[in-house]
PDB file of C-alpha atoms in Angstrom:
ATOM      1  CA  MET A1034      71.465 184.006 146.978  1.00 42.00           C
ATOM      2  CA  MET A1035      67.821 183.117 147.695  1.00 45.00           C
ATOM      3  CA  LYS A1036      66.349 183.689 151.109  1.00 45.00           C
ATOM      4  CA  ASN A1037      65.979 179.963 151.733  1.00 45.00           C
ATOM      5  CA  ASP A1038      68.497 179.012 149.102  1.00 50.00           C
ATOM      6  CA  ILE A1039      66.891 175.839 147.769  1.00 48.00           C
ATOM      7  CA  LEU A1040      70.085 174.899 145.906  1.00 47.00           C
ATOM      8  CA  ASN A1041      72.233 175.156 149.008  1.00 50.00           C
ATOM      9  CA  THR A1042      72.358 171.406 149.440  1.00 50.00           C
ATOM     10  CA  LYS A1043      75.059 168.742 149.175  1.00 51.00           C
ATOM     11  CA  LYS A1044      73.880 167.700 145.790  1.00 60.00           C
ATOM     12  CA  LEU A1045      76.790 167.669 143.302  1.00 73.00           C
ATOM     13  CA  GLY A1046      76.239 169.647 140.234  1.00 82.00           C
ATOM     14  CA  TYR A1047      76.086 173.054 138.664  1.00 88.00           C
ATOM     15  CA  LYS A1048      74.181 175.918 140.422  1.00 91.00           C
ATOM     16  CA  PHE A1049      73.477 179.100 138.382  1.00 93.00           C
ATOM     17  CA  TYR A1050      71.771 182.234 139.734  1.00 94.00           C
ATOM     18  CA  PHE A1051      70.239 184.937 137.567  1.00 94.00           C
ATOM     19  CA  GLN A1052      68.498 188.221 138.561  1.00 93.00           C
ATOM     20  CA  ASP A1053      65.707 189.642 136.501  1.00 91.00           C
ATOM     21  CA  GLY A1054      64.421 192.735 138.239  1.00 88.00           C
ATOM     22  CA  ASP A1055      63.044 191.536 141.635  1.00 90.00           C
ATOM     23  CA  ASN A1056      62.895 187.984 140.530  1.00 91.00           C
ATOM     24  CA  GLN A1057      65.720 185.426 141.037  1.00 93.00           C
ATOM     25  CA  ILE A1058      65.997 182.470 138.706  1.00 93.00           C
ATOM     26  CA  ALA A1059      68.057 179.584 140.152  1.00 93.00           C
ATOM     27  CA  CYS A1060      69.105 176.678 137.974  1.00 92.00           C
ATOM     28  CA  PHE A1061      70.526 173.326 139.187  1.00 91.00           C
ATOM     29  CA  GLY A1062      71.966 170.487 136.980  1.00 86.00           C
ATOM     30  CA  SER A1063      73.424 167.285 138.473  1.00 83.00           C
ATOM     31  CA  TYR A1064      76.370 165.892 136.671  1.00 76.00           C
ATOM     32  CA  PHE A1065      75.742 162.465 138.217  1.00 76.00           C
ATOM     33  CA  THR A1066      71.982 161.872 137.720  1.00 82.00           C
ATOM     34  CA  GLY A1067      71.246 164.355 134.919  1.00 82.00           C
ATOM     35  CA  LYS A1068      68.463 165.989 136.904  1.00 89.00           C
ATOM     36  CA  GLU A1069      67.829 169.663 136.008  1.00 90.00           C
ATOM     37  CA  GLU A1070      65.581 172.100 137.949  1.00 92.00           C
ATOM     38  CA  VAL A1071      64.705 175.679 137.448  1.00 93.00           C
ATOM     39  CA  PHE A1072      63.292 177.776 140.307  1.00 94.00           C
ATOM     40  CA  VAL A1073      61.840 181.248 140.283  1.00 93.00           C
ATOM     41  CA  ASN A1074      61.726 182.941 143.673  1.00 91.00           C
ATOM     42  CA  ASP A1075      61.934 179.547 145.434  1.00 87.00           C
ATOM     43  CA  ASP A1076      59.269 178.002 143.362  1.00 91.00           C
ATOM     44  CA  LEU A1077      60.008 175.090 141.169  1.00 92.00           C
ATOM     45  CA  PHE A1078      58.999 175.916 137.546  1.00 91.00           C
ATOM     46  CA  SER A1079      60.644 173.200 135.520  1.00 91.00           C
ATOM     47  CA  LYS A1080      62.373 169.919 136.167  1.00 90.00           C
ATOM     48  CA  LYS A1081      63.541 166.977 133.952  1.00 91.00           C
ATOM     49  CA  ARG A1082      66.301 164.451 133.510  1.00 90.00           C
ATOM     50  CA  ASN A1083      68.702 164.918 130.581  1.00 85.00           C
ATOM     51  CA  ILE A1084      71.616 162.799 129.392  1.00 82.00           C
ATOM     52  CA  ASN A1085      72.456 164.921 126.390  1.00 84.00           C
ATOM     53  CA  CYS A1086      75.063 167.719 126.157  1.00 84.00           C
ATOM     54  CA  ALA A1087      72.326 170.371 125.660  1.00 89.00           C
ATOM     55  CA  SER A1088      68.832 171.058 126.957  1.00 91.00           C
ATOM     56  CA  THR A1089      66.226 173.728 127.203  1.00 93.00           C
ATOM     57  CA  HIS A1090      63.619 174.523 129.912  1.00 93.00           C
ATOM     58  CA  SER A1091      60.742 176.802 128.749  1.00 93.00           C
ATOM     59  CA  PHE A1092      58.192 178.410 131.080  1.00 92.00           C
ATOM     60  CA  ASP A1093      55.941 181.441 131.465  1.00 91.00           C
ATOM     61  CA  PHE A1094      56.177 183.688 134.490  1.00 91.00           C
ATOM     62  CA  ASP A1095      54.679 187.064 135.158  1.00 89.00           C
ATOM     63  CA  GLY A1096      53.532 187.616 131.601  1.00 90.00           C
ATOM     64  CA  SER A1097      56.831 186.746 130.040  1.00 91.00           C
ATOM     65  CA  LYS A1098      58.207 183.699 128.282  1.00 94.00           C
ATOM     66  CA  TYR A1099      61.551 182.395 129.750  1.00 94.00           C
ATOM     67  CA  GLN A1100      63.991 179.880 128.517  1.00 94.00           C
ATOM     68  CA  VAL A1101      66.967 178.382 130.351  1.00 94.00           C
ATOM     69  CA  LYS A1102      69.430 176.656 128.073  1.00 94.00           C
ATOM     70  CA  TYR A1103      72.181 174.272 129.306  1.00 92.00           C
ATOM     71  CA  ASP A1104      75.086 173.527 126.950  1.00 91.00           C
ATOM     72  CA  MET A1105      78.043 171.296 127.841  1.00 87.00           C
ATOM     73  CA  LEU A1106      80.980 173.059 126.167  1.00 87.00           C
ATOM     74  CA  ASN A1107      83.700 170.511 127.137  1.00 82.00           C
ATOM     75  CA  ILE A1108      82.729 167.183 128.551  1.00 77.00           C
ATOM     76  CA  LEU A1109      86.182 166.353 129.619  1.00 75.00           C
ATOM     77  CA  THR A1110      86.670 169.276 131.901  1.00 75.00           C
ATOM     78  CA  GLY A1111      82.934 169.564 132.776  1.00 78.00           C
ATOM     79  CA  ARG A1112      82.616 173.058 131.401  1.00 84.00           C
ATOM     80  CA  MET A1113      78.880 174.029 131.385  1.00 88.00           C
ATOM     81  CA  GLU A1114      77.194 177.119 130.035  1.00 91.00           C
ATOM     82  CA  CYS A1115      73.769 178.234 131.219  1.00 93.00           C
ATOM     83  CA  THR A1116      71.932 181.005 129.359  1.00 95.00           C
ATOM     84  CA  LEU A1117      68.734 182.709 130.456  1.00 95.00           C
ATOM     85  CA  TYR A1118      66.392 184.142 127.862  1.00 95.00           C
ATOM     86  CA  LYS A1119      63.371 186.416 128.463  1.00 93.00           C
ATOM     87  CA  ASN A1120      61.026 186.850 125.377  1.00 93.00           C
ATOM     88  CA  GLY A1121      63.770 185.626 123.085  1.00 91.00           C
ATOM     89  CA  ASN A1122      66.475 188.092 124.437  1.00 93.00           C
ATOM     90  CA  VAL A1123      69.472 186.987 126.335  1.00 94.00           C
ATOM     91  CA  ILE A1124      69.278 188.206 129.975  1.00 93.00           C
ATOM     92  CA  ASP A1125      72.541 186.647 131.215  1.00 94.00           C
ATOM     93  CA  LYS A1126      75.024 183.868 130.493  1.00 95.00           C
ATOM     94  CA  GLN A1127      77.157 182.023 133.009  1.00 94.00           C
ATOM     95  CA  VAL A1128      79.866 179.365 132.724  1.00 92.00           C
ATOM     96  CA  GLN A1129      80.994 176.911 135.355  1.00 88.00           C
ATOM     97  CA  CYS A1130      83.575 174.093 135.318  1.00 82.00           C
ATOM     98  CA  SER A1131      83.670 171.117 137.538  1.00 75.00           C
ATOM     99  CA  LEU A1132      87.477 170.908 137.471  1.00 74.00           C
ATOM    100  CA  PRO A1133      89.710 173.516 139.181  1.00 69.00           C
ATOM    101  CA  ASN A1134      91.105 176.267 137.035  1.00 69.00           C
ATOM    102  CA  ASP A1135      94.617 175.460 138.291  1.00 73.00           C
ATOM    103  CA  PRO A1136      96.115 172.853 135.823  1.00 75.00           C
ATOM    104  CA  LYS A1137      98.122 171.155 138.637  1.00 81.00           C
ATOM    105  CA  LYS A1138      95.017 170.631 140.765  1.00 77.00           C
ATOM    106  CA  ALA A1139      93.050 169.512 137.695  1.00 73.00           C
ATOM    107  CA  ALA A1140      95.781 166.919 136.802  1.00 80.00           C
ATOM    108  CA  PHE A1141      95.864 165.668 140.407  1.00 82.00           C
ATOM    109  CA  PHE A1142      92.153 165.282 140.326  1.00 78.00           C
ATOM    110  CA  ILE A1143      92.169 163.283 137.134  1.00 81.00           C
ATOM    111  CA  ALA A1144      95.020 161.154 138.415  1.00 87.00           C
ATOM    112  CA  GLY A1145      93.160 160.484 141.544  1.00 87.00           C
ATOM    113  CA  CYS A1146      90.026 159.408 139.565  1.00 86.00           C
ATOM    114  CA  THR A1147      92.112 157.085 137.327  1.00 91.00           C
ATOM    115  CA  LEU A1148      93.790 155.458 140.384  1.00 93.00           C
ATOM    116  CA  GLY A1149      90.483 155.124 142.091  1.00 93.00           C
ATOM    117  CA  GLY A1150      88.963 153.484 138.988  1.00 93.00           C
ATOM    118  CA  ALA A1151      91.885 151.092 138.722  1.00 95.00           C
ATOM    119  CA  VAL A1152      91.655 150.025 142.343  1.00 95.00           C
ATOM    120  CA  PHE A1153      87.867 149.565 142.042  1.00 95.00           C
ATOM    121  CA  GLY A1154      88.261 147.482 138.882  1.00 94.00           C
ATOM    122  CA  TYR A1155      90.906 145.261 140.351  1.00 94.00           C
ATOM    123  CA  ALA A1156      88.900 144.686 143.525  1.00 94.00           C
ATOM    124  CA  THR A1157      85.699 143.836 141.562  1.00 93.00           C
ATOM    125  CA  ALA A1158      87.652 141.443 139.227  1.00 90.00           C
ATOM    126  CA  THR A1159      89.248 139.809 142.354  1.00 89.00           C
ATOM    127  CA  ILE A1160      85.787 139.367 144.057  1.00 90.00           C
ATOM    128  CA  VAL A1161      84.146 137.963 140.884  1.00 90.00           C
ATOM    129  CA  GLU A1162      87.124 135.528 140.406  1.00 88.00           C
ATOM    130  CA  LEU A1163      86.568 134.317 144.040  1.00 87.00           C
ATOM    131  CA  PHE A1164      82.937 133.411 143.238  1.00 85.00           C
ATOM    132  CA  VAL A1165      83.109 132.294 139.582  1.00 86.00           C
ATOM    133  CA  GLY A1166      86.656 130.881 139.383  1.00 76.00           C
ATOM    134  CA  LYS A1167      89.550 131.754 137.083  1.00 66.00           C
ATOM    135  CA  LEU A1168      88.468 133.839 134.164  1.00 57.00           C
TER     136      LEU A1168
END
């Protein structure tokens, strides 16, 4: 973890931490807004918004060329892979998943999202019908 841990916020998303010698590279990717940020020793080096399943951040630091590659392995489970390259060589690779590894918990989460979506849709249709009339 970083001293100040810039990524220790309530933002929902993926947080990856890599160590390269004395330098820490921290990567954040939001699964709601698509915002991606790459920090080196608490300093922001790259940021952008991405709606694709893969993206790359390239930057130079301390005389070396770095790349951070995000790759969505499974969009249904939210399985994301983040790979750090230094001068074209893989330093480290990490994978995270937004759903729990326990199948029962994952099924419960998906069922809850489905039920929540159904309730929201019904409430929205009811409110629209009140103002517009029968559809």
